[in-house]
A tleap script that builds the chain and sets N, CA, C and O, in Angstrom:
source leaprc.protein.ff14SB
mol = sequence {
  NMET ALA ILE PHE LYS MET PRO GLY VAL GLN
  ARG ALA VAL THR GLU ALA LEU ASP ASP TRP
  GLY GLU THR PRO VAL PRO VAL ASP GLY PRO
  ALA SER LYS LEU ARG GLY LEU ALA GLU ILE
  PHE ASP ASP GLY ASN VAL GLU VAL GLY VAL
  TRP GLU SER GLY PRO GLY ARG TRP ARG ARG
  GLN ILE GLU GLN ALA GLU MET CYS TYR PHE
  LEU ALA GLY HIE CYS SER TYR THR ASP GLU
  GLN GLY LEU THR THR GLU ILE ARG ALA GLY
  ASP LEU LEU TYR PHE PRO ALA ASN SER LEU
  GLY ILE TRP GLU ILE HIE GLN PRO SER ARG
  LYS VAL PHE ILE VAL TYR CGLN
}
set mol.1.N position { -39.305 -2.625 7.879 }
set mol.1.CA position { -37.776 -2.647 8.655 }
set mol.1.C position { -38.054 -2.021 9.908 }
set mol.1.O position { -38.844 -1.086 10.027 }
set mol.2.N position { -37.408 -2.534 10.837 }
set mol.2.CA position { -37.334 -1.636 12.272 }
set mol.2.C position { -36.476 -0.601 12.306 }
set mol.2.O position { -35.771 -0.527 11.300 }
set mol.3.N position { -36.269 0.359 13.260 }
set mol.3.CA position { -35.265 1.379 13.606 }
set mol.3.C position { -34.153 0.536 13.778 }
set mol.3.O position { -34.219 -0.526 14.396 }
set mol.4.N position { -33.110 0.986 13.237 }
set mol.4.CA position { -31.901 0.512 13.601 }
set mol.4.C position { -30.899 1.711 14.631 }
set mol.4.O position { -30.637 2.869 14.306 }
set mol.5.N position { -30.496 1.034 15.862 }
set mol.5.CA position { -29.976 1.837 16.592 }
set mol.5.C position { -28.562 1.533 17.192 }
set mol.5.O position { -28.482 0.488 17.838 }
set mol.6.N position { -27.628 2.171 17.090 }
set mol.6.CA position { -26.083 1.521 17.508 }
set mol.6.C position { -25.732 2.795 18.682 }
set mol.6.O position { -25.248 3.891 18.399 }
set mol.7.N position { -26.142 2.285 20.136 }
set mol.7.CA position { -26.029 3.344 21.275 }
set mol.7.C position { -24.476 3.521 21.348 }
set mol.7.O position { -23.687 2.625 21.047 }
set mol.8.N position { -24.153 4.646 21.734 }
set mol.8.CA position { -23.031 5.043 22.623 }
set mol.8.C position { -21.686 5.149 21.549 }
set mol.8.O position { -20.498 5.292 21.840 }
set mol.9.N position { -22.198 5.051 20.478 }
set mol.9.CA position { -20.404 5.185 19.575 }
set mol.9.C position { -19.502 6.131 19.831 }
set mol.9.O position { -18.329 6.024 19.472 }
set mol.10.N position { -20.104 7.434 20.661 }
set mol.10.CA position { -18.947 8.199 20.123 }
set mol.10.C position { -18.128 7.810 21.762 }
set mol.10.O position { -16.903 7.862 21.874 }
set mol.11.N position { -18.956 7.473 22.805 }
set mol.11.CA position { -18.116 7.005 24.187 }
set mol.11.C position { -17.561 5.948 24.126 }
set mol.11.O position { -16.849 5.662 25.088 }
set mol.12.N position { -17.666 4.941 22.964 }
set mol.12.CA position { -17.499 3.515 22.869 }
set mol.12.C position { -15.658 3.088 23.115 }
set mol.12.O position { -14.792 3.396 22.295 }
set mol.13.N position { -15.485 2.600 23.961 }
set mol.13.CA position { -14.113 2.434 23.867 }
set mol.13.C position { -13.736 1.490 23.031 }
set mol.13.O position { -14.432 0.528 22.704 }
set mol.14.N position { -12.371 1.783 22.570 }
set mol.14.CA position { -11.714 1.013 20.822 }
set mol.14.C position { -11.911 -0.522 21.138 }
set mol.14.O position { -12.278 -1.359 20.312 }
set mol.15.N position { -11.615 -0.754 22.439 }
set mol.15.CA position { -11.677 -2.351 22.848 }
set mol.15.C position { -13.116 -2.902 22.227 }
set mol.15.O position { -13.251 -3.948 21.590 }
set mol.16.N position { -14.007 -2.088 22.514 }
set mol.16.CA position { -15.564 -2.580 22.163 }
set mol.16.C position { -15.949 -2.849 21.050 }
set mol.16.O position { -16.947 -3.556 20.906 }
set mol.17.N position { -15.006 -2.173 19.599 }
set mol.17.CA position { -14.827 -2.422 18.574 }
set mol.17.C position { -14.307 -3.333 17.759 }
set mol.17.O position { -13.120 -3.641 17.867 }
set mol.18.N position { -15.194 -3.950 16.735 }
set mol.18.CA position { -14.287 -5.402 16.142 }
set mol.18.C position { -12.643 -4.791 15.577 }
set mol.18.O position { -12.245 -3.679 15.227 }
set mol.19.N position { -12.101 -5.914 15.685 }
set mol.19.CA position { -10.693 -5.476 14.963 }
set mol.19.C position { -11.072 -5.516 13.414 }
set mol.19.O position { -12.056 -6.216 13.174 }
set mol.20.N position { -10.494 -4.917 12.357 }
set mol.20.CA position { -10.912 -5.275 11.590 }
set mol.20.C position { -9.468 -5.227 10.114 }
set mol.20.O position { -9.476 -5.163 8.885 }
set mol.21.N position { -8.612 -5.291 11.010 }
set mol.21.CA position { -7.105 -5.403 10.892 }
set mol.21.C position { -6.432 -4.231 10.131 }
set mol.21.O position { -6.429 -3.071 10.541 }
set mol.22.N position { -5.910 -4.624 9.072 }
set mol.22.CA position { -5.111 -3.205 8.717 }
set mol.22.C position { -5.514 -2.535 7.226 }
set mol.22.O position { -5.931 -3.129 6.232 }
set mol.23.N position { -5.310 -1.415 7.364 }
set mol.23.CA position { -5.425 -0.762 5.407 }
set mol.23.C position { -4.987 -1.716 4.510 }
set mol.23.O position { -3.959 -2.252 4.922 }
set mol.24.N position { -5.380 -2.154 3.402 }
set mol.24.CA position { -5.382 -3.089 2.665 }
set mol.24.C position { -4.483 -2.443 1.736 }
set mol.24.O position { -3.880 -3.357 1.173 }
set mol.25.N position { -4.181 -1.589 1.397 }
set mol.25.CA position { -3.284 -0.398 0.636 }
set mol.25.C position { -2.641 0.740 1.202 }
set mol.25.O position { -2.849 1.922 0.930 }
set mol.26.N position { -1.771 0.217 2.086 }
set mol.26.CA position { -0.914 1.539 3.120 }
set mol.26.C position { 0.266 2.462 2.032 }
set mol.26.O position { 0.873 1.852 1.153 }
set mol.27.N position { 0.396 3.454 2.175 }
set mol.27.CA position { 1.349 4.488 1.605 }
set mol.27.C position { 2.260 4.850 2.234 }
set mol.27.O position { 1.931 5.224 3.360 }
set mol.28.N position { 3.730 4.940 1.923 }
set mol.28.CA position { 4.940 5.457 3.030 }
set mol.28.C position { 4.615 4.979 4.359 }
set mol.28.O position { 4.047 5.563 5.282 }
set mol.29.N position { 5.150 3.637 4.267 }
set mol.29.CA position { 5.024 3.792 5.830 }
set mol.29.C position { 3.720 2.215 6.439 }
set mol.29.O position { 2.989 1.642 5.631 }
set mol.30.N position { 3.747 2.028 7.237 }
set mol.30.CA position { 2.906 0.760 7.800 }
set mol.30.C position { 1.653 1.345 8.140 }
set mol.30.O position { 1.466 2.486 8.562 }
set mol.31.N position { 0.450 0.067 7.818 }
set mol.31.CA position { -0.300 -0.326 7.764 }
set mol.31.C position { -1.299 0.391 8.899 }
set mol.31.O position { -0.847 0.495 10.039 }
set mol.32.N position { -2.520 0.840 8.643 }
set mol.32.CA position { -3.470 2.095 9.707 }
set mol.32.C position { -3.842 0.819 10.804 }
set mol.32.O position { -4.408 -0.064 10.160 }
set mol.33.N position { -3.725 0.498 12.036 }
set mol.33.CA position { -5.063 -0.678 12.349 }
set mol.33.C position { -6.452 -0.035 12.034 }
set mol.33.O position { -6.579 1.187 11.952 }
set mol.34.N position { -7.231 -0.692 11.904 }
set mol.34.CA position { -8.594 -0.579 12.069 }
set mol.34.C position { -9.606 -1.016 12.891 }
set mol.34.O position { -9.661 -2.212 13.174 }
set mol.35.N position { -10.265 -0.381 13.240 }
set mol.35.CA position { -11.693 -0.874 13.910 }
set mol.35.C position { -12.688 -0.166 13.442 }
set mol.35.O position { -12.741 0.861 12.766 }
set mol.36.N position { -14.174 -1.493 14.312 }
set mol.36.CA position { -15.214 -0.799 13.505 }
set mol.36.C position { -16.752 -1.869 14.045 }
set mol.36.O position { -16.708 -2.881 14.745 }
set mol.37.N position { -17.463 -1.492 13.697 }
set mol.37.CA position { -18.801 -2.292 13.979 }
set mol.37.C position { -19.658 -1.835 12.904 }
set mol.37.O position { -19.853 -0.631 12.738 }
set mol.38.N position { -20.225 -2.792 12.101 }
set mol.38.CA position { -21.238 -2.075 10.945 }
set mol.38.C position { -22.623 -2.998 10.889 }
set mol.38.O position { -22.606 -3.999 11.604 }
set mol.39.N position { -23.372 -2.841 10.396 }
set mol.39.CA position { -24.347 -3.791 10.024 }
set mol.39.C position { -25.014 -2.920 7.954 }
set mol.39.O position { -25.131 -1.935 7.226 }
set mol.40.N position { -25.175 -4.254 8.136 }
set mol.40.CA position { -25.768 -4.137 6.384 }
set mol.40.C position { -27.202 -4.391 6.003 }
set mol.40.O position { -27.607 -5.445 6.493 }
set mol.41.N position { -28.142 -3.716 5.242 }
set mol.41.CA position { -29.354 -3.528 5.270 }
set mol.41.C position { -29.894 -3.344 3.503 }
set mol.41.O position { -29.138 -2.970 2.606 }
set mol.42.N position { -31.055 -3.633 3.358 }
set mol.42.CA position { -31.562 -3.408 1.850 }
set mol.42.C position { -31.137 -4.186 0.609 }
set mol.42.O position { -31.004 -3.857 -0.570 }
set mol.43.N position { -30.949 -5.470 1.357 }
set mol.43.CA position { -30.097 -6.896 0.343 }
set mol.43.C position { -28.846 -6.460 0.245 }
set mol.43.O position { -28.446 -6.794 -0.870 }
set mol.44.N position { -27.690 -5.664 1.056 }
set mol.44.CA position { -26.553 -5.099 0.714 }
set mol.44.C position { -26.186 -3.836 0.382 }
set mol.44.O position { -25.134 -3.197 0.372 }
set mol.45.N position { -27.521 -3.606 0.066 }
set mol.45.CA position { -26.793 -1.843 -0.903 }
set mol.45.C position { -26.765 -0.673 0.412 }
set mol.45.O position { -26.786 0.510 0.070 }
set mol.46.N position { -26.736 -0.877 1.360 }
set mol.46.CA position { -26.507 -0.087 2.722 }
set mol.46.C position { -25.602 -0.656 3.597 }
set mol.46.O position { -25.694 -1.868 3.791 }
set mol.47.N position { -24.854 -0.102 4.090 }
set mol.47.CA position { -23.944 -0.246 5.444 }
set mol.47.C position { -23.590 0.917 6.023 }
set mol.47.O position { -22.825 1.829 5.710 }
set mol.48.N position { -24.413 0.665 7.073 }
set mol.48.CA position { -24.224 1.440 8.278 }
set mol.48.C position { -23.020 1.082 9.981 }
set mol.48.O position { -22.908 0.100 10.714 }
set mol.49.N position { -22.431 2.308 9.966 }
set mol.49.CA position { -21.411 1.559 11.232 }
set mol.49.C position { -20.631 2.839 11.863 }
set mol.49.O position { -20.761 4.009 11.504 }
set mol.50.N position { -19.905 2.401 12.750 }
set mol.50.CA position { -18.907 3.529 13.039 }
set mol.50.C position { -17.052 2.813 12.883 }
set mol.50.O position { -16.741 1.726 13.371 }
set mol.51.N position { -16.349 3.460 12.336 }
set mol.51.CA position { -15.163 3.249 12.116 }
set mol.51.C position { -13.932 4.103 12.732 }
set mol.51.O position { -13.834 5.324 12.854 }
set mol.52.N position { -13.031 3.081 13.081 }
set mol.52.CA position { -11.872 3.985 13.994 }
set mol.52.C position { -10.584 3.646 13.042 }
set mol.52.O position { -10.473 2.620 12.371 }
set mol.53.N position { -9.835 4.484 13.100 }
set mol.53.CA position { -8.132 4.112 12.462 }
set mol.53.C position { -7.219 4.706 13.721 }
set mol.53.O position { -7.622 5.276 14.734 }
set mol.54.N position { -6.021 4.424 13.372 }
set mol.54.CA position { -5.049 4.308 13.929 }
set mol.54.C position { -3.660 5.372 12.854 }
set mol.54.O position { -3.515 4.925 11.717 }
set mol.55.N position { -3.085 6.181 13.083 }
set mol.55.CA position { -2.063 7.116 12.329 }
set mol.55.C position { -1.903 6.037 10.871 }
set mol.55.O position { -2.036 4.814 10.913 }
set mol.56.N position { -1.640 6.717 9.830 }
set mol.56.CA position { -1.068 5.894 8.933 }
set mol.56.C position { -1.791 6.674 7.223 }
set mol.56.O position { -2.695 7.485 7.025 }
set mol.57.N position { -0.973 6.024 6.407 }
set mol.57.CA position { -1.957 6.666 5.073 }
set mol.57.C position { -1.942 5.667 4.469 }
set mol.57.O position { -1.119 4.753 4.437 }
set mol.58.N position { -3.396 5.912 3.684 }
set mol.58.CA position { -3.737 4.341 2.715 }
set mol.58.C position { -4.521 5.252 1.887 }
set mol.58.O position { -5.104 6.320 2.077 }
set mol.59.N position { -4.253 4.116 0.467 }
set mol.59.CA position { -5.570 4.342 -0.345 }
set mol.59.C position { -6.977 3.944 -0.026 }
set mol.59.O position { -7.342 2.870 0.452 }
set mol.60.N position { -7.619 4.845 -0.321 }
set mol.60.CA position { -9.518 4.791 -0.132 }
set mol.60.C position { -10.063 3.744 -1.282 }
set mol.60.O position { -10.182 4.132 -2.445 }
set mol.61.N position { -10.377 2.440 -0.909 }
set mol.61.CA position { -11.102 1.680 -1.948 }
set mol.61.C position { -12.372 1.727 -2.031 }
set mol.61.O position { -12.917 1.308 -3.052 }
set mol.62.N position { -13.067 2.215 -1.039 }
set mol.62.CA position { -14.523 2.048 -1.208 }
set mol.62.C position { -15.035 3.117 -2.475 }
set mol.62.O position { -14.815 4.318 -2.625 }
set mol.63.N position { -15.911 2.014 -3.416 }
set mol.63.CA position { -15.940 2.493 -4.825 }
set mol.63.C position { -17.523 3.215 -4.608 }
set mol.63.O position { -18.016 3.845 -5.544 }
set mol.64.N position { -18.068 3.100 -3.637 }
set mol.64.CA position { -19.735 3.169 -3.421 }
set mol.64.C position { -19.673 4.787 -2.736 }
set mol.64.O position { -18.827 5.260 -1.978 }
set mol.65.N position { -20.690 5.308 -3.214 }
set mol.65.CA position { -20.911 6.695 -2.141 }
set mol.65.C position { -21.367 6.511 -0.488 }
set mol.65.O position { -22.013 5.603 0.037 }
set mol.66.N position { -20.755 7.762 0.116 }
set mol.66.CA position { -20.776 7.536 1.555 }
set mol.66.C position { -20.637 8.896 2.169 }
set mol.66.O position { -19.853 9.802 1.887 }
set mol.67.N position { -21.742 8.813 3.231 }
set mol.67.CA position { -21.779 9.816 3.698 }
set mol.67.C position { -21.522 9.767 5.408 }
set mol.67.O position { -22.108 8.922 6.084 }
set mol.68.N position { -20.421 10.938 6.132 }
set mol.68.CA position { -19.625 10.245 7.515 }
set mol.68.C position { -19.671 11.614 8.467 }
set mol.68.O position { -19.894 12.754 8.058 }
set mol.69.N position { -19.418 11.234 9.757 }
set mol.69.CA position { -19.793 12.451 10.506 }
set mol.69.C position { -18.560 11.922 11.314 }
set mol.69.O position { -18.592 10.748 11.684 }
set mol.70.N position { -17.299 12.825 11.664 }
set mol.70.CA position { -16.127 12.420 12.375 }
set mol.70.C position { -16.371 12.920 13.559 }
set mol.70.O position { -16.419 14.146 13.652 }
set mol.71.N position { -16.566 12.162 14.645 }
set mol.71.CA position { -16.374 11.724 15.913 }
set mol.71.C position { -15.630 12.545 16.992 }
set mol.71.O position { -16.062 13.222 17.925 }
set mol.72.N position { -14.052 12.200 16.461 }
set mol.72.CA position { -12.904 12.304 16.765 }
set mol.72.C position { -11.905 12.219 16.030 }
set mol.72.O position { -11.972 11.528 15.013 }
set mol.73.N position { -10.575 12.995 16.415 }
set mol.73.CA position { -9.491 13.089 15.393 }
set mol.73.C position { -9.263 14.235 14.627 }
set mol.73.O position { -9.662 15.394 14.736 }
set mol.74.N position { -8.244 13.433 13.506 }
set mol.74.CA position { -7.998 14.807 12.669 }
set mol.74.C position { -7.167 13.774 11.732 }
set mol.74.O position { -6.333 12.930 12.059 }
set mol.75.N position { -7.560 14.046 10.746 }
set mol.75.CA position { -7.216 13.387 9.046 }
set mol.75.C position { -7.065 14.032 8.274 }
set mol.75.O position { -7.494 15.164 8.498 }
set mol.76.N position { -6.556 13.865 7.230 }
set mol.76.CA position { -6.933 14.759 5.781 }
set mol.76.C position { -6.901 13.515 4.597 }
set mol.76.O position { -6.308 12.439 4.679 }
set mol.77.N position { -7.697 14.006 3.529 }
set mol.77.CA position { -8.307 13.190 2.110 }
set mol.77.C position { -7.872 14.222 1.323 }
set mol.77.O position { -8.244 15.395 1.307 }
set mol.78.N position { -6.662 13.397 0.375 }
set mol.78.CA position { -6.328 13.844 -0.929 }
set mol.78.C position { -6.665 13.281 -1.933 }
set mol.78.O position { -6.138 12.211 -2.237 }
set mol.79.N position { -7.858 13.995 -2.888 }
set mol.79.CA position { -8.561 13.535 -3.957 }
set mol.79.C position { -7.231 13.135 -4.930 }
set mol.79.O position { -6.043 13.418 -4.771 }
set mol.80.N position { -8.005 12.252 -6.159 }
set mol.80.CA position { -7.233 11.951 -7.511 }
set mol.80.C position { -6.604 13.379 -8.198 }
set mol.80.O position { -5.469 13.265 -8.659 }
set mol.81.N position { -7.030 14.255 -8.265 }
set mol.81.CA position { -6.595 15.611 -8.642 }
set mol.81.C position { -5.595 16.338 -7.806 }
set mol.81.O position { -4.823 17.190 -8.246 }
set mol.82.N position { -5.657 15.997 -6.751 }
set mol.82.CA position { -4.671 16.554 -5.714 }
set mol.82.C position { -5.188 17.668 -4.480 }
set mol.82.O position { -4.468 18.100 -3.580 }
set mol.83.N position { -6.310 17.923 -4.657 }
set mol.83.CA position { -7.190 18.429 -3.895 }
set mol.83.C position { -7.261 18.012 -2.418 }
set mol.83.O position { -8.086 17.112 -2.264 }
set mol.84.N position { -6.502 18.481 -1.017 }
set mol.84.CA position { -6.567 17.721 0.200 }
set mol.84.C position { -7.966 18.499 1.215 }
set mol.84.O position { -8.377 19.611 1.548 }
set mol.85.N position { -8.216 17.365 1.345 }
set mol.85.CA position { -9.467 18.414 2.385 }
set mol.85.C position { -9.012 17.934 4.031 }
set mol.85.O position { -9.129 16.783 4.452 }
set mol.86.N position { -8.585 18.862 4.662 }
set mol.86.CA position { -8.808 18.697 6.553 }
set mol.86.C position { -9.906 18.203 7.008 }
set mol.86.O position { -11.084 18.494 6.799 }
set mol.87.N position { -9.324 17.306 7.750 }
set mol.87.CA position { -11.021 16.632 8.575 }
set mol.87.C position { -10.600 17.009 10.045 }
set mol.87.O position { -9.409 17.173 10.307 }
set mol.88.N position { -11.796 17.177 11.214 }
set mol.88.CA position { -11.325 16.899 12.328 }
set mol.88.C position { -13.248 16.777 12.908 }
set mol.88.O position { -14.365 16.906 12.408 }
set mol.89.N position { -12.637 16.461 14.212 }
set mol.89.CA position { -13.823 15.901 14.719 }
set mol.89.C position { -15.204 17.019 14.620 }
set mol.89.O position { -14.832 18.190 14.539 }
set mol.90.N position { -16.894 16.800 14.615 }
set mol.90.CA position { -17.269 17.571 14.133 }
set mol.90.C position { -17.801 17.860 12.647 }
set mol.90.O position { -18.859 18.439 12.398 }
set mol.91.N position { -16.893 17.362 11.700 }
set mol.91.CA position { -17.428 17.542 9.949 }
set mol.91.C position { -17.886 16.019 9.768 }
set mol.91.O position { -17.626 14.872 10.132 }
set mol.92.N position { -18.891 16.909 8.822 }
set mol.92.CA position { -19.540 15.854 8.086 }
set mol.92.C position { -18.889 16.064 6.487 }
set mol.92.O position { -18.379 17.047 5.949 }
set mol.93.N position { -19.123 14.840 6.061 }
set mol.93.CA position { -18.499 14.589 4.705 }
set mol.93.C position { -19.249 13.836 3.685 }
set mol.93.O position { -20.054 12.983 4.059 }
set mol.94.N position { -19.054 14.079 2.374 }
set mol.94.CA position { -20.170 13.091 1.302 }
set mol.94.C position { -19.041 13.146 0.575 }
set mol.94.O position { -18.563 14.243 0.286 }
set mol.95.N position { -18.331 11.731 0.091 }
set mol.95.CA position { -18.138 10.794 -1.157 }
set mol.95.C position { -18.886 10.571 -1.777 }
set mol.95.O position { -19.779 9.782 -1.466 }
set mol.96.N position { -18.811 11.263 -3.061 }
set mol.96.CA position { -19.772 10.752 -4.630 }
set mol.96.C position { -19.003 9.254 -4.762 }
set mol.96.O position { -17.772 9.241 -4.744 }
set mol.97.N position { -19.646 8.178 -4.875 }
set mol.97.CA position { -19.175 7.435 -6.301 }
set mol.97.C position { -18.476 7.397 -6.755 }
set mol.97.O position { -18.635 7.945 -7.846 }
set mol.98.N position { -16.987 6.777 -6.527 }
set mol.98.CA position { -15.878 6.483 -7.398 }
set mol.98.C position { -14.980 7.797 -6.456 }
set mol.98.O position { -14.254 8.671 -6.931 }
set mol.99.N position { -15.210 7.641 -5.504 }
set mol.99.CA position { -14.042 8.930 -5.429 }
set mol.99.C position { -12.829 8.010 -4.647 }
set mol.99.O position { -12.968 7.233 -3.702 }
set mol.100.N position { -12.112 8.228 -5.078 }
set mol.100.CA position { -10.953 7.734 -4.799 }
set mol.100.C position { -9.538 8.536 -4.403 }
set mol.100.O position { -9.283 9.473 -5.159 }
set mol.101.N position { -8.945 8.386 -3.730 }
set mol.101.CA position { -7.658 8.993 -3.154 }
set mol.101.C position { -7.169 8.654 -2.180 }
set mol.101.O position { -7.121 7.433 -2.029 }
set mol.102.N position { -6.713 9.335 -1.316 }
set mol.102.CA position { -5.369 9.138 -0.280 }
set mol.102.C position { -6.065 9.681 0.973 }
set mol.102.O position { -6.335 10.876 1.093 }
set mol.103.N position { -6.376 8.653 2.008 }
set mol.103.CA position { -6.745 8.763 3.777 }
set mol.103.C position { -4.940 8.989 4.051 }
set mol.103.O position { -3.999 8.431 3.489 }
set mol.104.N position { -4.954 10.084 5.192 }
set mol.104.CA position { -3.844 10.652 5.926 }
set mol.104.C position { -4.307 10.421 7.398 }
set mol.104.O position { -5.092 11.314 7.716 }
set mol.105.N position { -4.077 9.482 8.455 }
set mol.105.CA position { -4.689 9.933 9.458 }
set mol.105.C position { -3.572 10.400 10.317 }
set mol.105.O position { -2.569 9.720 10.528 }
set mol.106.N position { -3.811 11.763 10.879 }
set mol.106.CA position { -2.969 12.232 11.701 }
set mol.106.C position { -3.091 11.984 13.167 }
set mol.106.O position { -2.164 11.666 13.912 }
set mol.107.N position { -4.137 12.135 13.446 }
set mol.107.CA position { -4.649 11.483 14.901 }
set mol.107.C position { -5.842 10.258 15.090 }
set mol.107.O position { -6.885 10.107 14.453 }
set mol.108.N position { -5.293 9.473 16.179 }
set mol.108.CA position { -6.954 8.564 15.965 }
set mol.108.C position { -7.837 9.061 15.716 }
set mol.108.O position { -8.214 10.002 16.415 }
set mol.109.N position { -8.514 8.671 14.673 }
set mol.109.CA position { -9.973 8.941 14.228 }
set mol.109.C position { -11.072 8.191 14.390 }
set mol.109.O position { -10.943 6.979 14.216 }
set mol.110.N position { -12.217 8.659 14.708 }
set mol.110.CA position { -13.603 7.742 14.260 }
set mol.110.C position { -14.508 8.445 13.901 }
set mol.110.O position { -14.543 9.664 14.066 }
set mol.111.N position { -15.253 7.857 13.432 }
set mol.111.CA position { -16.088 8.351 12.300 }
set mol.111.C position { -17.478 7.570 12.657 }
set mol.111.O position { -17.382 6.583 13.387 }
set mol.112.N position { -18.788 7.969 12.171 }
set mol.112.CA position { -19.984 7.215 12.005 }
set mol.112.C position { -20.082 7.325 10.221 }
set mol.112.O position { -19.608 8.221 9.523 }
set mol.113.N position { -20.786 6.215 9.813 }
set mol.113.CA position { -20.584 6.417 8.403 }
set mol.113.C position { -22.148 5.531 7.955 }
set mol.113.O position { -22.832 4.914 8.772 }
set mol.114.N position { -22.505 5.690 6.255 }
set mol.114.CA position { -23.393 5.557 5.774 }
set mol.114.C position { -22.784 4.923 4.283 }
set mol.114.O position { -22.099 5.770 3.710 }
set mol.115.N position { -22.882 3.673 3.568 }
set mol.115.CA position { -22.125 3.617 2.622 }
set mol.115.C position { -23.270 3.165 1.738 }
set mol.115.O position { -24.010 2.317 2.237 }
set mol.116.N position { -23.594 3.658 0.294 }
set mol.116.CA position { -24.564 3.361 0.045 }
set mol.116.C position { -24.393 2.916 -1.791 }
set mol.116.O position { -23.380 3.421 -2.275 }
set mol.117.N position { -25.125 2.181 -2.664 }
set mol.117.CA position { -25.108 1.974 -3.881 }
set mol.117.C position { -25.843 3.322 -4.565 }
set mol.117.O position { -25.971 3.402 -5.787 }
savepdb mol mol.pdb
quit
């Protein structure tokens, strides 16, 4: 397999990202608007991309493991045990498989991510 490169994700203007619609399970208010670009590898077992979200709260629906690095913004994630993690640009996170909880985007946020089985 060739090396995959997605250039300029930190500087890319929002309009250059695909419209991914609204968050599927909003909590307490209007749904957040999502944008991004992603590629799938290894027969669907790995997804690599860039994701951007506007303000709002919603339930995380991804059940696979994910590693992500935040390029911009401020948000928080509250897991099902009630532990809240504040997230800002420059933070690296790892979500084990089946990590479900609530995202709250305080300021428009952008991350690069890898989701895998």
